[in-house]
Amino acid sequence: MADFDKLGAVVVGISVDDVATLTSFQAKMQAPQQFVSDVGETVTKSYGADISGVAKRVTFVIGKDGKILYSYYDWSPLTNVNKVYAWLQAHPQN
């Protein structure tokens, strides 16, 4: 996550899972990013990232003004991270 920080980005994972599930997942995966529970799917639906009760693996770069600057969709979280990181290297936000 330090590399993202250097590019002016904050990484937050949003999931339709509940807080207990996310806490367990974060510990198990040793994930460094923060997670936010969206059980009601409010955020997920507002970004068009919902599929019948589950969330797509979509990664967004959202500007300080709240506008989506870039998005990438792939079922592989690692692919999403790499694509977004490459975009941020070409378009640093700091």
mmCIF file with all atom_site columns, C-alpha atoms in Angstrom:
data_model
loop_
_atom_site.group_PDB
_atom_site.id
_atom_site.type_symbol
_atom_site.label_atom_id
_atom_site.label_alt_id
_atom_site.label_comp_id
_atom_site.label_asym_id
_atom_site.label_entity_id
_atom_site.label_seq_id
_atom_site.pdbx_PDB_ins_code
_atom_site.Cartn_x
_atom_site.Cartn_y
_atom_site.Cartn_z
_atom_site.occupancy
_atom_site.B_iso_or_equiv
_atom_site.pdbx_formal_charge
_atom_site.auth_seq_id
_atom_site.auth_comp_id
_atom_site.auth_asym_id
_atom_site.auth_atom_id
_atom_site.pdbx_PDB_model_num
ATOM 1  C CA . MET A 1 1  ? 0.000   0.000   0.000   1.00 0.00 ? 1  MET A CA 1
ATOM 2  C CA . ALA A 1 2  ? 2.973   2.297   0.498   1.00 0.00 ? 2  ALA A CA 1
ATOM 3  C CA . ASP A 1 3  ? 3.452   2.428   -3.272  1.00 0.00 ? 3  ASP A CA 1
ATOM 4  C CA . PHE A 1 4  ? -0.133  3.623   -3.688  1.00 0.00 ? 4  PHE A CA 1
ATOM 5  C CA . ASP A 1 5  ? 0.404   6.229   -0.962  1.00 0.00 ? 5  ASP A CA 1
ATOM 6  C CA . LYS A 1 6  ? 3.358   7.634   -2.911  1.00 0.00 ? 6  LYS A CA 1
ATOM 7  C CA . LEU A 1 7  ? 1.041   8.133   -5.891  1.00 0.00 ? 7  LEU A CA 1
ATOM 8  C CA . GLY A 1 8  ? -1.505  9.977   -3.763  1.00 0.00 ? 8  GLY A CA 1
ATOM 9  C CA . ALA A 1 9  ? -3.984  7.099   -3.533  1.00 0.00 ? 9  ALA A CA 1
ATOM 10 C CA . VAL A 1 10 ? -5.820  5.547   -0.596  1.00 0.00 ? 10 VAL A CA 1
ATOM 11 C CA . VAL A 1 11 ? -6.958  1.946   -1.066  1.00 0.00 ? 11 VAL A CA 1
ATOM 12 C CA . VAL A 1 12 ? -10.285 0.879   0.447   1.00 0.00 ? 12 VAL A CA 1
ATOM 13 C CA . GLY A 1 13 ? -12.057 -2.412  -0.210  1.00 0.00 ? 13 GLY A CA 1
ATOM 14 C CA . ILE A 1 14 ? -15.858 -2.322  -0.226  1.00 0.00 ? 14 ILE A CA 1
ATOM 15 C CA . SER A 1 15 ? -17.754 -5.574  0.098   1.00 0.00 ? 15 SER A CA 1
ATOM 16 C CA . VAL A 1 16 ? -21.353 -6.707  0.569   1.00 0.00 ? 16 VAL A CA 1
ATOM 17 C CA . ASP A 1 17 ? -20.091 -8.989  3.357   1.00 0.00 ? 17 ASP A CA 1
ATOM 18 C CA . ASP A 1 18 ? -20.765 -8.110  6.987   1.00 0.00 ? 18 ASP A CA 1
ATOM 19 C CA . VAL A 1 19 ? -18.106 -6.626  9.274   1.00 0.00 ? 19 VAL A CA 1
ATOM 20 C CA . ALA A 1 20 ? -17.322 -9.957  11.009  1.00 0.00 ? 20 ALA A CA 1
ATOM 21 C CA . THR A 1 21 ? -16.717 -11.680 7.659   1.00 0.00 ? 21 THR A CA 1
ATOM 22 C CA . LEU A 1 22 ? -14.514 -8.835  6.437   1.00 0.00 ? 22 LEU A CA 1
ATOM 23 C CA . THR A 1 23 ? -12.520 -8.786  9.671   1.00 0.00 ? 23 THR A CA 1
ATOM 24 C CA . SER A 1 24 ? -11.897 -12.526 9.354   1.00 0.00 ? 24 SER A CA 1
ATOM 25 C CA . PHE A 1 25 ? -11.006 -12.201 5.654   1.00 0.00 ? 25 PHE A CA 1
ATOM 26 C CA . GLN A 1 26 ? -8.592  -9.333  6.303   1.00 0.00 ? 26 GLN A CA 1
ATOM 27 C CA . ALA A 1 27 ? -6.819  -11.304 9.036   1.00 0.00 ? 27 ALA A CA 1
ATOM 28 C CA . LYS A 1 28 ? -6.663  -14.502 6.991   1.00 0.00 ? 28 LYS A CA 1
ATOM 29 C CA . MET A 1 29 ? -5.355  -12.774 3.864   1.00 0.00 ? 29 MET A CA 1
ATOM 30 C CA . GLN A 1 30 ? -3.184  -10.287 5.795   1.00 0.00 ? 30 GLN A CA 1
ATOM 31 C CA . ALA A 1 31 ? -4.699  -7.626  3.586   1.00 0.00 ? 31 ALA A CA 1
ATOM 32 C CA . PRO A 1 32 ? -3.182  -4.202  4.284   1.00 0.00 ? 32 PRO A CA 1
ATOM 33 C CA . GLN A 1 33 ? -6.080  -2.109  3.007   1.00 0.00 ? 33 GLN A CA 1
ATOM 34 C CA . GLN A 1 34 ? -9.125  -0.992  4.945   1.00 0.00 ? 34 GLN A CA 1
ATOM 35 C CA . PHE A 1 35 ? -12.435 -2.699  4.236   1.00 0.00 ? 35 PHE A CA 1
ATOM 36 C CA . VAL A 1 36 ? -15.911 -1.216  4.418   1.00 0.00 ? 36 VAL A CA 1
ATOM 37 C CA . SER A 1 37 ? -19.045 -3.330  4.758   1.00 0.00 ? 37 SER A CA 1
ATOM 38 C CA . ASP A 1 38 ? -21.838 -2.486  2.309   1.00 0.00 ? 38 ASP A CA 1
ATOM 39 C CA . VAL A 1 39 ? -24.379 -5.093  3.435   1.00 0.00 ? 39 VAL A CA 1
ATOM 40 C CA . GLY A 1 40 ? -27.256 -2.949  2.143   1.00 0.00 ? 40 GLY A CA 1
ATOM 41 C CA . GLU A 1 41 ? -25.463 -2.677  -1.246  1.00 0.00 ? 41 GLU A CA 1
ATOM 42 C CA . THR A 1 42 ? -25.952 1.095   -1.330  1.00 0.00 ? 42 THR A CA 1
ATOM 43 C CA . VAL A 1 43 ? -22.427 1.908   -2.507  1.00 0.00 ? 43 VAL A CA 1
ATOM 44 C CA . THR A 1 44 ? -22.119 -1.219  -4.630  1.00 0.00 ? 44 THR A CA 1
ATOM 45 C CA . LYS A 1 45 ? -25.301 -0.427  -6.572  1.00 0.00 ? 45 LYS A CA 1
ATOM 46 C CA . SER A 1 46 ? -24.481 3.270   -6.925  1.00 0.00 ? 46 SER A CA 1
ATOM 47 C CA . TYR A 1 47 ? -21.272 2.325   -8.758  1.00 0.00 ? 47 TYR A CA 1
ATOM 48 C CA . GLY A 1 48 ? -22.951 -0.412  -10.833 1.00 0.00 ? 48 GLY A CA 1
ATOM 49 C CA . ALA A 1 49 ? -20.850 -3.104  -9.193  1.00 0.00 ? 49 ALA A CA 1
ATOM 50 C CA . ASP A 1 50 ? -23.633 -5.441  -8.033  1.00 0.00 ? 50 ASP A CA 1
ATOM 51 C CA . ILE A 1 51 ? -24.622 -8.855  -9.389  1.00 0.00 ? 51 ILE A CA 1
ATOM 52 C CA . SER A 1 52 ? -27.584 -10.353 -7.494  1.00 0.00 ? 52 SER A CA 1
ATOM 53 C CA . GLY A 1 53 ? -26.273 -10.034 -3.957  1.00 0.00 ? 53 GLY A CA 1
ATOM 54 C CA . VAL A 1 54 ? -22.564 -10.212 -4.731  1.00 0.00 ? 54 VAL A CA 1
ATOM 55 C CA . ALA A 1 55 ? -20.169 -7.514  -5.817  1.00 0.00 ? 55 ALA A CA 1
ATOM 56 C CA . LYS A 1 56 ? -18.144 -7.519  -9.008  1.00 0.00 ? 56 LYS A CA 1
ATOM 57 C CA . ARG A 1 57 ? -14.420 -7.127  -8.575  1.00 0.00 ? 57 ARG A CA 1
ATOM 58 C CA . VAL A 1 58 ? -14.300 -3.608  -9.908  1.00 0.00 ? 58 VAL A CA 1
ATOM 59 C CA . THR A 1 59 ? -11.577 -1.176  -8.994  1.00 0.00 ? 59 THR A CA 1
ATOM 60 C CA . PHE A 1 60 ? -12.185 2.563   -9.197  1.00 0.00 ? 60 PHE A CA 1
ATOM 61 C CA . VAL A 1 61 ? -9.866  5.516   -8.912  1.00 0.00 ? 61 VAL A CA 1
ATOM 62 C CA . ILE A 1 62 ? -11.987 8.292   -7.485  1.00 0.00 ? 62 ILE A CA 1
ATOM 63 C CA . GLY A 1 63 ? -10.690 11.844  -7.546  1.00 0.00 ? 63 GLY A CA 1
ATOM 64 C CA . LYS A 1 64 ? -10.721 14.191  -4.599  1.00 0.00 ? 64 LYS A CA 1
ATOM 65 C CA . ASP A 1 65 ? -13.797 15.797  -6.165  1.00 0.00 ? 65 ASP A CA 1
ATOM 66 C CA . GLY A 1 66 ? -15.660 12.454  -6.011  1.00 0.00 ? 66 GLY A CA 1
ATOM 67 C CA . LYS A 1 67 ? -15.589 11.800  -9.758  1.00 0.00 ? 67 LYS A CA 1
ATOM 68 C CA . ILE A 1 68 ? -14.497 8.440   -11.156 1.00 0.00 ? 68 ILE A CA 1
ATOM 69 C CA . LEU A 1 69 ? -11.180 8.962   -12.939 1.00 0.00 ? 69 LEU A CA 1
ATOM 70 C CA . TYR A 1 70 ? -10.541 5.356   -13.932 1.00 0.00 ? 70 TYR A CA 1
ATOM 71 C CA . SER A 1 71 ? -12.130 1.955   -13.480 1.00 0.00 ? 71 SER A CA 1
ATOM 72 C CA . TYR A 1 72 ? -11.080 -1.585  -14.241 1.00 0.00 ? 72 TYR A CA 1
ATOM 73 C CA . TYR A 1 73 ? -13.028 -4.840  -13.972 1.00 0.00 ? 73 TYR A CA 1
ATOM 74 C CA . ASP A 1 74 ? -11.524 -8.289  -13.677 1.00 0.00 ? 74 ASP A CA 1
ATOM 75 C CA . TRP A 1 75 ? -12.353 -11.233 -11.407 1.00 0.00 ? 75 TRP A CA 1
ATOM 76 C CA . SER A 1 76 ? -8.697  -11.366 -10.386 1.00 0.00 ? 76 SER A CA 1
ATOM 77 C CA . PRO A 1 77 ? -7.949  -8.874  -7.588  1.00 0.00 ? 77 PRO A CA 1
ATOM 78 C CA . LEU A 1 78 ? -4.260  -8.977  -8.510  1.00 0.00 ? 78 LEU A CA 1
ATOM 79 C CA . THR A 1 79 ? -4.997  -7.986  -12.112 1.00 0.00 ? 79 THR A CA 1
ATOM 80 C CA . ASN A 1 80 ? -7.131  -5.100  -10.854 1.00 0.00 ? 80 ASN A CA 1
ATOM 81 C CA . VAL A 1 81 ? -4.351  -3.921  -8.539  1.00 0.00 ? 81 VAL A CA 1
ATOM 82 C CA . ASN A 1 82 ? -1.736  -4.074  -11.292 1.00 0.00 ? 82 ASN A CA 1
ATOM 83 C CA . LYS A 1 83 ? -3.901  -2.225  -13.840 1.00 0.00 ? 83 LYS A CA 1
ATOM 84 C CA . VAL A 1 84 ? -4.859  0.518   -11.408 1.00 0.00 ? 84 VAL A CA 1
ATOM 85 C CA . TYR A 1 85 ? -1.287  0.883   -10.169 1.00 0.00 ? 85 TYR A CA 1
ATOM 86 C CA . ALA A 1 86 ? -0.066  1.284   -13.767 1.00 0.00 ? 86 ALA A CA 1
ATOM 87 C CA . TRP A 1 87 ? -2.744  3.917   -14.378 1.00 0.00 ? 87 TRP A CA 1
ATOM 88 C CA . LEU A 1 88 ? -1.780  5.784   -11.219 1.00 0.00 ? 88 LEU A CA 1
ATOM 89 C CA . GLN A 1 89 ? 1.897   5.754   -12.221 1.00 0.00 ? 89 GLN A CA 1
ATOM 90 C CA . ALA A 1 90 ? 0.909   7.545   -15.434 1.00 0.00 ? 90 ALA A CA 1
ATOM 91 C CA . HIS A 1 91 ? -1.564  9.826   -13.594 1.00 0.00 ? 91 HIS A CA 1
ATOM 92 C CA . PRO A 1 92 ? -0.282  10.428  -10.021 1.00 0.00 ? 92 PRO A CA 1
ATOM 93 C CA . GLN A 1 93 ? -2.841  12.069  -7.745  1.00 0.00 ? 93 GLN A CA 1
ATOM 94 C CA . ASN A 1 94 ? -0.519  14.031  -5.463  1.00 0.00 ? 94 ASN A CA 1
#
